[in-house]
Amino acid sequence: MKITKRAQHLIRFQQIVFYALLIAAVVLLSQLSISTNKQFDWTQNHRHTLSDTSLTILHNLKDSITIQVFVSPDYEYRSAIVELLQRYQQHSDKLKIQFVDPSFSPDIVRQFNIQQQGEMVISRDEQNQHVFDLSEQSLTNAVVTVSRQSQPWLVFIEGHSERSPYDKSDFGLDTLAKNLESQGIKIRSQNLLEAPELPDNTAALVIASPEKDWLPGEIKIVRDYLDKGGNLLWLADPTQTKSLAPLAEQLGIEFVQGTVLDPNSSMLGIQDPRFVLITDYANHPVGQAVKSVTLLAEATAMQKRDENTESPWHWHYINLLNSQPNAWVESTPITQANLSQQKYNEGADVSGPVSLGMLIDRDTDKDDSQQQRVAVIGDADFVANSYIGNAANLDLGMALINWLVEDDGLISIPIKTSIGTQLTLSKTQSIIIGFGFLFAVPLLLLTIGLTLWWRRKRR
């Protein structure tokens, strides 16, 4: 077919128009990409998106917070720091970001005692917190800490072989204490014999499973503290001292004698029924903060005292933790020798479900809008160093403390880790894929090319 000059001019004109439109589209898309920043997180666990808790905290910020980042321009992880901070700035205009080159600002480096590249200092007024790692958990916890109007104090009673927040052994509470301090909660221990006056800034008192008897004077100090509206966390165990009975009476509860046994622990591969699985939580902010099962070890059950007993304290009760229906309270002493032979005996044992944790509150006399809060948990092991990492134990412990210090909306932010994406192939699958790329794909492309060539030749 003969192509006329007029047809040639039209083809050239079409080509010019096409390339002009193509260049215009590229320019417009470039301008649009510069002026618009829209991101989509398609990772399985959304590790590039801030958690709902972080977003709530950012939206509720009232005061400006300054984040100083000490990083050199050529630092290899600077882009990762910028990307993390941009996620935060997208949701709050209260964050002021400043990048400081340590090489040219030695005075500021000495002032804040900067120790490493990429270290961040989060500050508000006189308060400041250092962040050393690139994680949402660390950065959000630092923002929470400096944004607190006042820093609550948690006082652990000691002197009766209680669990200690400074003890790093398996049964200590050092891990819990460090997590609390990361959120701006101050920790201290106090022996009531040496210092009978509780600090005025005590947000909550902690009794962590004492094994030695309390003196009547010490019990009176705690009872007076409760009378004045103080908050309390009581971690009990089946072996705890019986001298705290007056305190349980004041709270209107009583402990069921014996140890809770749960045959459902075998579902987790635990061949010891003294481990109790908790999946039934109350419809309460503390219960809602726990997203999965918690694991209690050698727990004691509790119940309200006789309903007909009049109480001058007017407490309200919520069963926070409930065992499975087939669990029971074993009344006989349990040893390693008879553990495998234990079974429920009607009339002697208490059948489940039983309460392993209670939230107790009442309106204070001073202000009906404020509540006095008490949490009694029938196990201290679940927040001990050796067990706090199991299931949702840490979430439960942090939620309890935050409720007691009246930070209801603040829960522990889980660390986002990459979900395993490794692809495992069989030998046959590997051979098929290998030969496919070596022969099938090239052959397919060759076939398509020859087909197009043959069709054009026939025109």
CSV table of C-alpha atoms in Angstrom, one decimal:
chain,number,residue,atom,x,y,z
A,1,MET,CA,0.0,0.0,0.0
A,2,LYS,CA,1.4,3.4,-1.1
A,3,ILE,CA,1.5,6.1,1.6
A,4,THR,CA,0.9,9.6,0.3
A,5,LYS,CA,2.7,12.7,1.5
A,6,ARG,CA,-0.4,13.9,3.2
A,7,ALA,CA,-0.7,10.6,5.1
A,8,GLN,CA,3.0,10.9,6.1
A,9,HIS,CA,2.3,14.4,7.5
A,10,LEU,CA,-0.7,13.2,9.4
A,11,ILE,CA,1.3,10.4,11.0
A,12,ARG,CA,4.1,12.8,12.0
A,13,PHE,CA,1.6,15.2,13.4
A,14,GLN,CA,0.0,12.4,15.4
A,15,GLN,CA,3.4,11.4,16.7
A,16,ILE,CA,4.2,15.0,17.7
A,17,VAL,CA,0.8,15.3,19.5
A,18,PHE,CA,1.4,11.9,21.2
A,19,TYR,CA,4.8,12.8,22.5
A,20,ALA,CA,3.6,16.3,23.6
A,21,LEU,CA,0.8,14.8,25.5
A,22,LEU,CA,3.1,12.1,27.0
A,23,ILE,CA,5.5,14.8,28.2
A,24,ALA,CA,2.7,16.9,29.6
A,25,ALA,CA,1.3,13.8,31.5
A,26,VAL,CA,4.7,13.0,33.0
A,27,VAL,CA,5.2,16.7,34.1
A,28,LEU,CA,1.7,16.8,35.7
A,29,LEU,CA,2.2,13.4,37.4
A,30,SER,CA,5.6,14.6,38.7
A,31,GLN,CA,4.0,17.8,40.1
A,32,LEU,CA,1.2,15.8,41.6
A,33,SER,CA,3.6,13.3,43.3
A,34,ILE,CA,5.5,16.3,44.8
A,35,SER,CA,2.4,18.0,46.2
A,36,THR,CA,0.6,14.9,47.3
A,37,ASN,CA,1.9,12.4,49.9
A,38,LYS,CA,-0.4,9.4,50.0
A,39,GLN,CA,0.9,6.1,51.5
A,40,PHE,CA,-0.6,2.7,51.6
A,41,ASP,CA,0.6,0.1,54.1
A,42,TRP,CA,0.0,-3.4,52.7
A,43,THR,CA,2.2,-5.3,55.1
A,44,GLN,CA,0.4,-8.1,56.9
A,45,ASN,CA,0.7,-6.5,60.4
A,46,HIS,CA,0.7,-2.9,59.3
A,47,ARG,CA,4.2,-2.3,60.7
A,48,HIS,CA,4.5,1.0,58.7
A,49,THR,CA,1.3,2.5,60.2
A,50,LEU,CA,0.9,4.0,63.7
A,51,SER,CA,-1.2,2.0,66.1
A,52,ASP,CA,-4.6,3.2,67.2
A,53,THR,CA,-3.2,4.0,70.7
A,54,SER,CA,-0.5,6.2,69.3
A,55,LEU,CA,-3.0,8.0,67.1
A,56,THR,CA,-5.3,8.6,70.1
A,57,ILE,CA,-2.4,10.0,72.1
A,58,LEU,CA,-1.3,12.3,69.3
A,59,HIS,CA,-4.9,13.6,68.8
A,60,ASN,CA,-5.2,14.3,72.5
A,61,LEU,CA,-2.0,16.3,72.8
A,62,LYS,CA,-2.7,19.7,74.3
A,63,ASP,CA,0.8,21.2,74.7
A,64,SER,CA,3.6,21.5,72.1
A,65,ILE,CA,6.3,18.9,72.3
A,66,THR,CA,9.8,19.3,70.9
A,67,ILE,CA,11.7,16.4,69.3
A,68,GLN,CA,15.4,17.0,68.9
A,69,VAL,CA,17.1,14.5,66.7
A,70,PHE,CA,20.9,14.3,67.0
A,71,VAL,CA,22.0,12.9,63.7
A,72,SER,CA,24.6,13.7,61.0
A,73,PRO,CA,23.4,14.4,57.4
A,74,ASP,CA,25.3,11.4,56.1
A,75,TYR,CA,24.1,9.0,58.8
A,76,GLU,CA,22.9,5.8,57.2
A,77,TYR,CA,19.7,5.5,59.2
A,78,ARG,CA,18.7,9.2,58.9
A,79,SER,CA,16.1,8.5,56.2
A,80,ALA,CA,14.5,5.8,58.5
A,81,ILE,CA,14.3,8.4,61.3
A,82,VAL,CA,12.7,11.0,59.0
A,83,GLU,CA,10.2,8.5,57.8
A,84,LEU,CA,9.2,7.5,61.4
A,85,LEU,CA,8.8,11.1,62.5
A,86,GLN,CA,6.7,12.0,59.4
A,87,ARG,CA,4.2,9.4,60.4
A,88,TYR,CA,3.8,11.3,63.7
A,89,GLN,CA,3.6,14.7,62.2
A,90,GLN,CA,0.9,13.7,59.8
A,91,HIS,CA,-1.5,13.3,62.8
A,92,SER,CA,-0.5,16.2,65.1
A,93,ASP,CA,0.6,19.8,64.7
A,94,LYS,CA,1.9,19.8,68.3
A,95,LEU,CA,5.1,18.1,67.4
A,96,LYS,CA,8.1,20.3,66.6
A,97,ILE,CA,10.9,18.5,64.9
A,98,GLN,CA,14.5,19.8,65.1
A,99,PHE,CA,17.5,18.0,63.5
A,100,VAL,CA,20.8,18.7,65.2
A,101,ASP,CA,24.2,17.8,63.7
A,102,PRO,CA,26.3,16.6,66.6
A,103,SER,CA,29.5,17.7,64.9
A,104,PHE,CA,28.5,21.4,64.8
A,105,SER,CA,26.6,21.5,68.2
A,106,PRO,CA,28.9,20.2,70.9
A,107,ASP,CA,27.4,22.4,73.6
A,108,ILE,CA,23.9,20.9,73.1
A,109,VAL,CA,25.4,17.5,72.9
A,110,ARG,CA,27.0,18.0,76.3
A,111,GLN,CA,23.9,19.6,77.7
A,112,PHE,CA,21.7,16.6,77.0
A,113,ASN,CA,24.5,14.0,77.4
A,114,ILE,CA,23.9,12.5,73.9
A,115,GLN,CA,25.4,9.1,73.7
A,116,GLN,CA,24.8,7.9,70.1
A,117,GLN,CA,23.9,8.9,66.5
A,118,GLY,CA,20.2,9.0,66.0
A,119,GLU,CA,19.4,9.6,69.6
A,120,MET,CA,16.2,11.7,70.1
A,121,VAL,CA,15.3,14.0,73.0
A,122,ILE,CA,11.6,14.6,73.5
A,123,SER,CA,10.8,17.5,75.8
A,124,ARG,CA,8.0,19.7,77.1
A,125,ASP,CA,8.9,22.5,79.5
A,126,GLU,CA,11.3,21.1,82.0
A,127,GLN,CA,10.5,17.4,81.3
A,128,ASN,CA,12.6,15.5,78.7
A,129,GLN,CA,13.0,11.9,77.7
A,130,HIS,CA,15.7,10.2,75.6
A,131,VAL,CA,14.8,7.7,72.8
A,132,PHE,CA,17.7,5.4,71.6
A,133,ASP,CA,15.9,3.1,69.2
A,134,LEU,CA,13.7,3.5,66.1
A,135,SER,CA,10.5,2.0,67.4
A,136,GLU,CA,6.9,3.3,67.7
A,137,GLN,CA,6.8,1.9,71.3
A,138,SER,CA,9.8,3.9,72.5
A,139,LEU,CA,8.8,7.1,70.8
A,140,THR,CA,5.2,7.0,71.9
A,141,ASN,CA,6.1,6.1,75.5
A,142,ALA,CA,8.4,9.1,75.5
A,143,VAL,CA,5.7,11.4,74.2
A,144,VAL,CA,3.3,10.0,76.9
A,145,THR,CA,5.9,10.6,79.6
A,146,VAL,CA,6.6,14.2,78.9
A,147,SER,CA,2.9,15.0,78.2
A,148,ARG,CA,1.8,13.9,81.6
A,149,GLN,CA,0.8,16.9,83.7
A,150,SER,CA,2.1,15.1,86.8
A,151,GLN,CA,4.1,11.9,87.2
A,152,PRO,CA,2.3,9.3,89.3
A,153,TRP,CA,4.2,7.4,92.0
A,154,LEU,CA,3.7,3.7,92.6
A,155,VAL,CA,4.7,2.6,96.1
A,156,PHE,CA,5.6,-1.1,96.7
A,157,ILE,CA,5.3,-2.2,100.3
A,158,GLU,CA,8.3,-4.2,101.4
A,159,GLY,CA,9.6,-5.9,104.6
A,160,HIS,CA,7.5,-9.1,104.5
A,161,SER,CA,9.2,-11.0,101.6
A,162,GLU,CA,7.1,-9.3,99.0
A,163,ARG,CA,7.9,-9.3,95.3
A,164,SER,CA,10.3,-6.4,94.6
A,165,PRO,CA,10.3,-4.1,91.6
A,166,TYR,CA,14.1,-4.1,91.8
A,167,ASP,CA,14.5,-7.9,91.9
A,168,LYS,CA,15.9,-9.3,88.5
A,169,SER,CA,15.4,-12.9,89.5
A,170,ASP,CA,12.7,-15.1,87.9
A,171,PHE,CA,10.1,-14.1,90.7
A,172,GLY,CA,11.0,-10.4,90.8
A,173,LEU,CA,9.1,-7.6,89.2
A,174,ASP,CA,12.0,-5.8,87.5
A,175,THR,CA,10.6,-6.1,84.0
A,176,LEU,CA,7.2,-4.7,85.0
A,177,ALA,CA,8.9,-1.8,86.8
A,178,LYS,CA,11.0,-0.9,83.7
A,179,ASN,CA,7.9,-0.9,81.5
A,180,LEU,CA,6.1,1.3,84.0
A,181,GLU,CA,9.0,3.7,84.2
A,182,SER,CA,9.1,3.9,80.3
A,183,GLN,CA,5.6,5.4,80.5
A,184,GLY,CA,6.6,8.0,83.1
A,185,ILE,CA,5.4,6.2,86.2
A,186,LYS,CA,7.8,6.6,89.2
A,187,ILE,CA,8.6,3.5,91.3
A,188,ARG,CA,9.7,3.3,94.9
A,189,SER,CA,9.6,0.7,97.7
A,190,GLN,CA,8.7,1.5,101.3
A,191,ASN,CA,9.1,-0.4,104.6
A,192,LEU,CA,6.2,0.8,106.8
A,193,LEU,CA,8.2,0.1,110.0
A,194,GLU,CA,11.0,2.4,108.9
A,195,ALA,CA,8.8,5.0,107.1
A,196,PRO,CA,5.1,4.8,108.4
A,197,GLU,CA,4.0,7.9,106.4
A,198,LEU,CA,3.0,7.2,102.8
A,199,PRO,CA,4.0,10.0,100.4
A,200,ASP,CA,1.2,12.5,99.5
A,201,ASN,CA,1.9,11.9,95.8
A,202,THR,CA,1.2,8.2,96.0
A,203,ALA,CA,-1.0,7.3,93.0
A,204,ALA,CA,-1.4,3.7,94.0
A,205,LEU,CA,-0.1,1.3,96.7
A,206,VAL,CA,1.1,-2.2,95.7
A,207,ILE,CA,1.0,-5.2,98.0
A,208,ALA,CA,2.8,-8.0,96.1
A,209,SER,CA,2.1,-11.4,97.8
A,210,PRO,CA,3.8,-11.0,101.3
A,211,GLU,CA,4.9,-14.2,102.9
A,212,LYS,CA,5.6,-12.9,106.4
A,213,ASP,CA,3.0,-11.6,108.9
A,214,TRP,CA,2.2,-7.9,109.0
A,215,LEU,CA,2.1,-6.1,112.3
A,216,PRO,CA,-1.3,-4.6,113.4
A,217,GLY,CA,0.2,-1.1,113.1
A,218,GLU,CA,1.2,-1.7,109.4
A,219,ILE,CA,-2.3,-2.9,108.6
A,220,LYS,CA,-3.8,0.2,110.2
A,221,ILE,CA,-1.6,2.4,108.0
A,222,VAL,CA,-3.0,0.7,104.8
A,223,ARG,CA,-6.6,0.8,106.1
A,224,ASP,CA,-6.3,4.5,106.9
A,225,TYR,CA,-4.9,5.0,103.4
A,226,LEU,CA,-7.9,3.3,101.9
A,227,ASP,CA,-10.3,5.2,104.2
A,228,LYS,CA,-8.8,8.4,102.7
A,229,GLY,CA,-9.5,7.3,99.2
A,230,GLY,CA,-6.2,5.8,98.2
A,231,ASN,CA,-5.8,3.3,95.3
A,232,LEU,CA,-4.5,-0.2,95.8
A,233,LEU,CA,-3.1,-3.1,93.8
A,234,TRP,CA,-3.1,-6.3,95.8
A,235,LEU,CA,-1.4,-9.3,94.2
A,236,ALA,CA,-2.3,-12.4,96.2
A,237,ASP,CA,-1.1,-16.0,96.2
A,238,PRO,CA,-2.4,-19.2,97.9
A,239,THR,CA,0.7,-19.1,100.2
A,240,GLN,CA,0.3,-15.4,101.2
A,241,THR,CA,0.2,-14.5,104.9
A,242,LYS,CA,-3.2,-14.7,106.7
A,243,SER,CA,-2.5,-11.6,108.6
A,244,LEU,CA,-4.0,-9.4,105.9
A,245,ALA,CA,-7.5,-10.8,106.6
A,246,PRO,CA,-8.6,-7.4,108.1
A,247,LEU,CA,-7.7,-5.7,104.9
A,248,ALA,CA,-9.8,-8.3,102.9
A,249,GLU,CA,-12.7,-7.7,105.3
A,250,GLN,CA,-12.5,-3.9,104.7
A,251,LEU,CA,-12.6,-4.5,100.9
A,252,GLY,CA,-15.6,-6.9,101.3
A,253,ILE,CA,-13.9,-9.9,99.8
A,254,GLU,CA,-12.6,-13.3,101.0
A,255,PHE,CA,-10.1,-15.7,99.4
A,256,VAL,CA,-11.1,-19.3,98.7
A,257,GLN,CA,-8.7,-21.6,100.5
A,258,GLY,CA,-6.8,-23.8,98.1
A,259,THR,CA,-5.1,-23.6,94.6
A,260,VAL,CA,-7.0,-23.2,91.3
A,261,LEU,CA,-6.4,-26.1,88.9
A,262,ASP,CA,-7.2,-25.8,85.2
A,263,PRO,CA,-7.0,-28.9,82.9
A,264,ASN,CA,-7.2,-26.5,79.9
A,265,SER,CA,-3.5,-25.6,80.3
A,266,SER,CA,-2.7,-28.7,78.3
A,267,MET,CA,-4.0,-26.9,75.2
A,268,LEU,CA,-0.8,-24.8,75.4
A,269,GLY,CA,1.4,-27.8,75.9
A,270,ILE,CA,1.6,-27.2,79.6
A,271,GLN,CA,1.3,-30.4,81.6
A,272,ASP,CA,0.7,-28.7,84.9
A,273,PRO,CA,-2.9,-27.8,85.8
A,274,ARG,CA,-1.7,-25.1,88.3
A,275,PHE,CA,-1.3,-22.9,85.3
A,276,VAL,CA,-4.7,-21.2,84.7
A,277,LEU,CA,-5.7,-19.9,81.3
A,278,ILE,CA,-7.8,-16.7,81.3
A,279,THR,CA,-9.9,-15.8,78.3
A,280,ASP,CA,-13.0,-14.5,80.0
A,281,TYR,CA,-12.6,-10.8,80.9
A,282,ALA,CA,-15.1,-8.3,82.2
A,283,ASN,CA,-16.5,-5.7,79.8
A,284,HIS,CA,-14.3,-3.0,81.3
A,285,PRO,CA,-11.4,-0.8,80.0
A,286,VAL,CA,-8.9,-3.1,81.7
A,287,GLY,CA,-10.5,-6.2,80.2
A,288,GLN,CA,-10.8,-4.6,76.8
A,289,ALA,CA,-7.1,-3.8,76.8
A,290,VAL,CA,-6.2,-7.5,76.9
A,291,LYS,CA,-6.5,-8.9,73.4
A,292,SER,CA,-5.6,-12.5,74.0
A,293,VAL,CA,-5.2,-15.2,76.7
A,294,THR,CA,-3.3,-14.5,80.0
A,295,LEU,CA,-1.6,-17.2,82.0
A,296,LEU,CA,-1.7,-17.3,85.8
A,297,ALA,CA,0.5,-19.7,87.8
A,298,GLU,CA,-0.6,-21.2,91.2
A,299,ALA,CA,-3.5,-18.8,91.6
A,300,THR,CA,-6.0,-18.3,94.4
A,301,ALA,CA,-9.7,-17.6,93.9
A,302,MET,CA,-11.7,-14.9,95.6
A,303,GLN,CA,-15.4,-14.0,96.1
A,304,LYS,CA,-17.5,-11.3,97.7
A,305,ARG,CA,-18.3,-11.7,101.3
A,306,ASP,CA,-21.8,-12.6,102.4
A,307,GLU,CA,-24.4,-10.3,100.6
A,308,ASN,CA,-26.2,-9.9,103.8
A,309,THR,CA,-23.2,-8.4,105.6
A,310,GLU,CA,-23.6,-4.6,105.8
A,311,SER,CA,-20.5,-2.7,104.6
A,312,PRO,CA,-19.9,1.0,105.5
A,313,TRP,CA,-17.6,1.4,102.5
A,314,HIS,CA,-20.2,1.0,99.7
A,315,TRP,CA,-17.8,-0.8,97.3
A,316,HIS,CA,-18.8,-1.7,93.7
A,317,TYR,CA,-17.4,-5.0,92.4
A,318,ILE,CA,-16.5,-6.3,88.9
A,319,ASN,CA,-15.2,-9.8,88.3
A,320,LEU,CA,-12.3,-9.0,85.9
A,321,LEU,CA,-10.8,-12.5,85.5
A,322,ASN,CA,-12.8,-15.7,85.4
A,323,SER,CA,-11.6,-19.2,85.0
A,324,GLN,CA,-12.9,-21.8,82.6
A,325,PRO,CA,-16.0,-23.7,83.8
A,326,ASN,CA,-14.1,-27.0,84.2
A,327,ALA,CA,-11.5,-25.4,86.5
A,328,TRP,CA,-11.8,-25.8,90.2
A,329,VAL,CA,-10.2,-24.8,93.6
A,330,GLU,CA,-8.4,-27.8,95.0
A,331,SER,CA,-8.7,-27.8,98.8
A,332,THR,CA,-6.1,-30.4,99.6
A,333,PRO,CA,-2.3,-29.6,99.7
A,334,ILE,CA,-0.7,-30.1,96.3
A,335,THR,CA,2.8,-31.7,95.9
A,336,GLN,CA,4.7,-32.7,92.8
A,337,ALA,CA,4.0,-36.3,93.7
A,338,ASN,CA,0.2,-36.0,93.8
A,339,LEU,CA,-0.2,-33.4,91.1
A,340,SER,CA,-1.1,-35.8,88.3
A,341,GLN,CA,-3.7,-37.5,90.5
A,342,GLN,CA,-5.7,-34.4,91.3
A,343,LYS,CA,-9.3,-34.3,90.2
A,344,TYR,CA,-12.4,-32.4,91.2
A,345,ASN,CA,-14.2,-33.7,94.4
A,346,GLU,CA,-17.7,-32.5,94.8
A,347,GLY,CA,-18.4,-31.2,98.2
A,348,ALA,CA,-14.8,-30.7,99.1
A,349,ASP,CA,-13.6,-28.5,96.2
A,350,VAL,CA,-15.1,-25.4,94.7
A,351,SER,CA,-16.1,-25.8,91.1
A,352,GLY,CA,-15.5,-23.2,88.4
A,353,PRO,CA,-15.9,-20.8,87.0
A,354,VAL,CA,-14.2,-18.9,89.8
A,355,SER,CA,-13.0,-15.3,90.0
A,356,LEU,CA,-9.3,-14.8,89.9
A,357,GLY,CA,-9.3,-11.0,89.8
A,358,MET,CA,-11.6,-8.2,91.0
A,359,LEU,CA,-11.9,-4.5,90.4
A,360,ILE,CA,-13.3,-2.7,93.3
A,361,ASP,CA,-14.3,1.0,93.3
A,362,ARG,CA,-16.4,3.5,95.1
A,363,ASP,CA,-17.2,7.2,94.7
A,364,THR,CA,-15.1,9.3,97.1
A,365,ASP,CA,-16.8,11.4,99.7
A,366,LYS,CA,-14.8,14.5,98.5
A,367,ASP,CA,-16.0,14.4,94.9
A,368,ASP,CA,-18.5,12.1,93.4
A,369,SER,CA,-16.9,12.6,90.0
A,370,GLN,CA,-13.8,10.8,91.2
A,371,GLN,CA,-13.5,7.1,92.1
A,372,GLN,CA,-11.3,5.2,94.5
A,373,ARG,CA,-9.9,2.2,92.7
A,374,VAL,CA,-8.7,-1.2,94.0
A,375,ALA,CA,-7.6,-4.2,92.0
A,376,VAL,CA,-7.2,-7.6,93.7
A,377,ILE,CA,-5.6,-10.3,91.5
A,378,GLY,CA,-5.2,-13.9,92.8
A,379,ASP,CA,-1.7,-14.3,91.4
A,380,ALA,CA,1.6,-12.4,91.6
A,381,ASP,CA,3.5,-14.7,89.2
A,382,PHE,CA,1.8,-13.4,86.1
A,383,VAL,CA,3.8,-10.1,86.3
A,384,ALA,CA,7.0,-11.8,87.5
A,385,ASN,CA,10.0,-11.7,85.3
A,386,SER,CA,9.7,-15.3,84.2
A,387,TYR,CA,6.0,-15.1,83.2
A,388,ILE,CA,5.3,-11.5,82.2
A,389,GLY,CA,6.4,-12.2,78.6
A,390,ASN,CA,3.8,-15.0,78.2
A,391,ALA,CA,0.7,-14.4,76.1
A,392,ALA,CA,-0.9,-11.1,77.2
A,393,ASN,CA,0.4,-11.0,80.8
A,394,LEU,CA,2.3,-7.7,80.2
A,395,ASP,CA,-0.8,-6.1,78.6
A,396,LEU,CA,-2.9,-7.0,81.7
A,397,GLY,CA,-0.3,-5.8,84.1
A,398,MET,CA,0.1,-2.4,82.4
A,399,ALA,CA,-3.6,-2.0,81.9
A,400,LEU,CA,-4.2,-2.6,85.6
A,401,ILE,CA,-1.6,0.0,86.7
A,402,ASN,CA,-2.8,2.6,84.2
A,403,TRP,CA,-6.4,2.1,85.5
A,404,LEU,CA,-5.2,2.5,89.1
A,405,VAL,CA,-3.3,5.8,88.3
A,406,GLU,CA,-6.3,7.0,86.3
A,407,ASP,CA,-4.8,6.8,82.8
A,408,ASP,CA,-7.7,4.7,81.5
A,409,GLY,CA,-7.0,5.2,77.8
A,410,LEU,CA,-3.3,4.3,78.0
A,411,ILE,CA,-2.3,0.8,77.4
A,412,SER,CA,1.0,-0.9,76.5
A,413,ILE,CA,1.8,-0.4,72.8
A,414,PRO,CA,2.8,-3.7,71.2
A,415,ILE,CA,6.1,-3.8,69.3
A,416,LYS,CA,5.4,-4.3,65.6
A,417,THR,CA,7.6,-7.0,64.2
A,418,SER,CA,7.8,-8.3,60.7
A,419,ILE,CA,5.7,-11.4,60.2
A,420,GLY,CA,7.7,-14.2,58.6
A,421,THR,CA,7.5,-14.1,54.8
A,422,GLN,CA,10.0,-16.8,53.9
A,423,LEU,CA,8.8,-19.0,51.0
A,424,THR,CA,9.7,-22.6,51.3
A,425,LEU,CA,9.6,-24.6,48.1
A,426,SER,CA,9.9,-28.3,47.5
A,427,LYS,CA,12.5,-29.7,45.1
A,428,THR,CA,9.9,-30.3,42.4
A,429,GLN,CA,8.5,-26.8,42.7
A,430,SER,CA,12.1,-25.3,42.5
A,431,ILE,CA,12.8,-27.3,39.3
A,432,ILE,CA,9.5,-26.2,37.7
A,433,ILE,CA,10.2,-22.5,38.5
A,434,GLY,CA,13.9,-22.8,37.4
A,435,PHE,CA,13.0,-24.4,34.0
A,436,GLY,CA,10.1,-22.0,33.6
A,437,PHE,CA,12.4,-19.0,33.7
A,438,LEU,CA,15.2,-20.6,31.7
A,439,PHE,CA,13.0,-22.1,28.9
A,440,ALA,CA,9.3,-21.4,29.2
A,441,VAL,CA,9.4,-17.6,29.5
A,442,PRO,CA,12.0,-17.1,26.7
A,443,LEU,CA,10.1,-19.5,24.5
A,444,LEU,CA,6.8,-17.6,25.2
A,445,LEU,CA,8.4,-14.2,24.3
A,446,LEU,CA,10.0,-15.7,21.2
A,447,THR,CA,6.6,-17.0,20.1
A,448,ILE,CA,4.9,-13.7,20.7
A,449,GLY,CA,7.6,-11.9,18.7
A,450,LEU,CA,7.5,-14.3,15.8
A,451,THR,CA,3.7,-14.1,15.7
A,452,LEU,CA,3.7,-10.3,15.5
A,453,TRP,CA,6.4,-10.4,12.8
A,454,TRP,CA,4.4,-12.8,10.7
A,455,ARG,CA,1.2,-10.8,10.9
A,456,ARG,CA,3.0,-7.6,9.9
A,457,LYS,CA,4.7,-9.3,7.0
A,458,ARG,CA,1.4,-10.5,5.6
A,459,ARG,CA,-0.1,-7.0,5.5
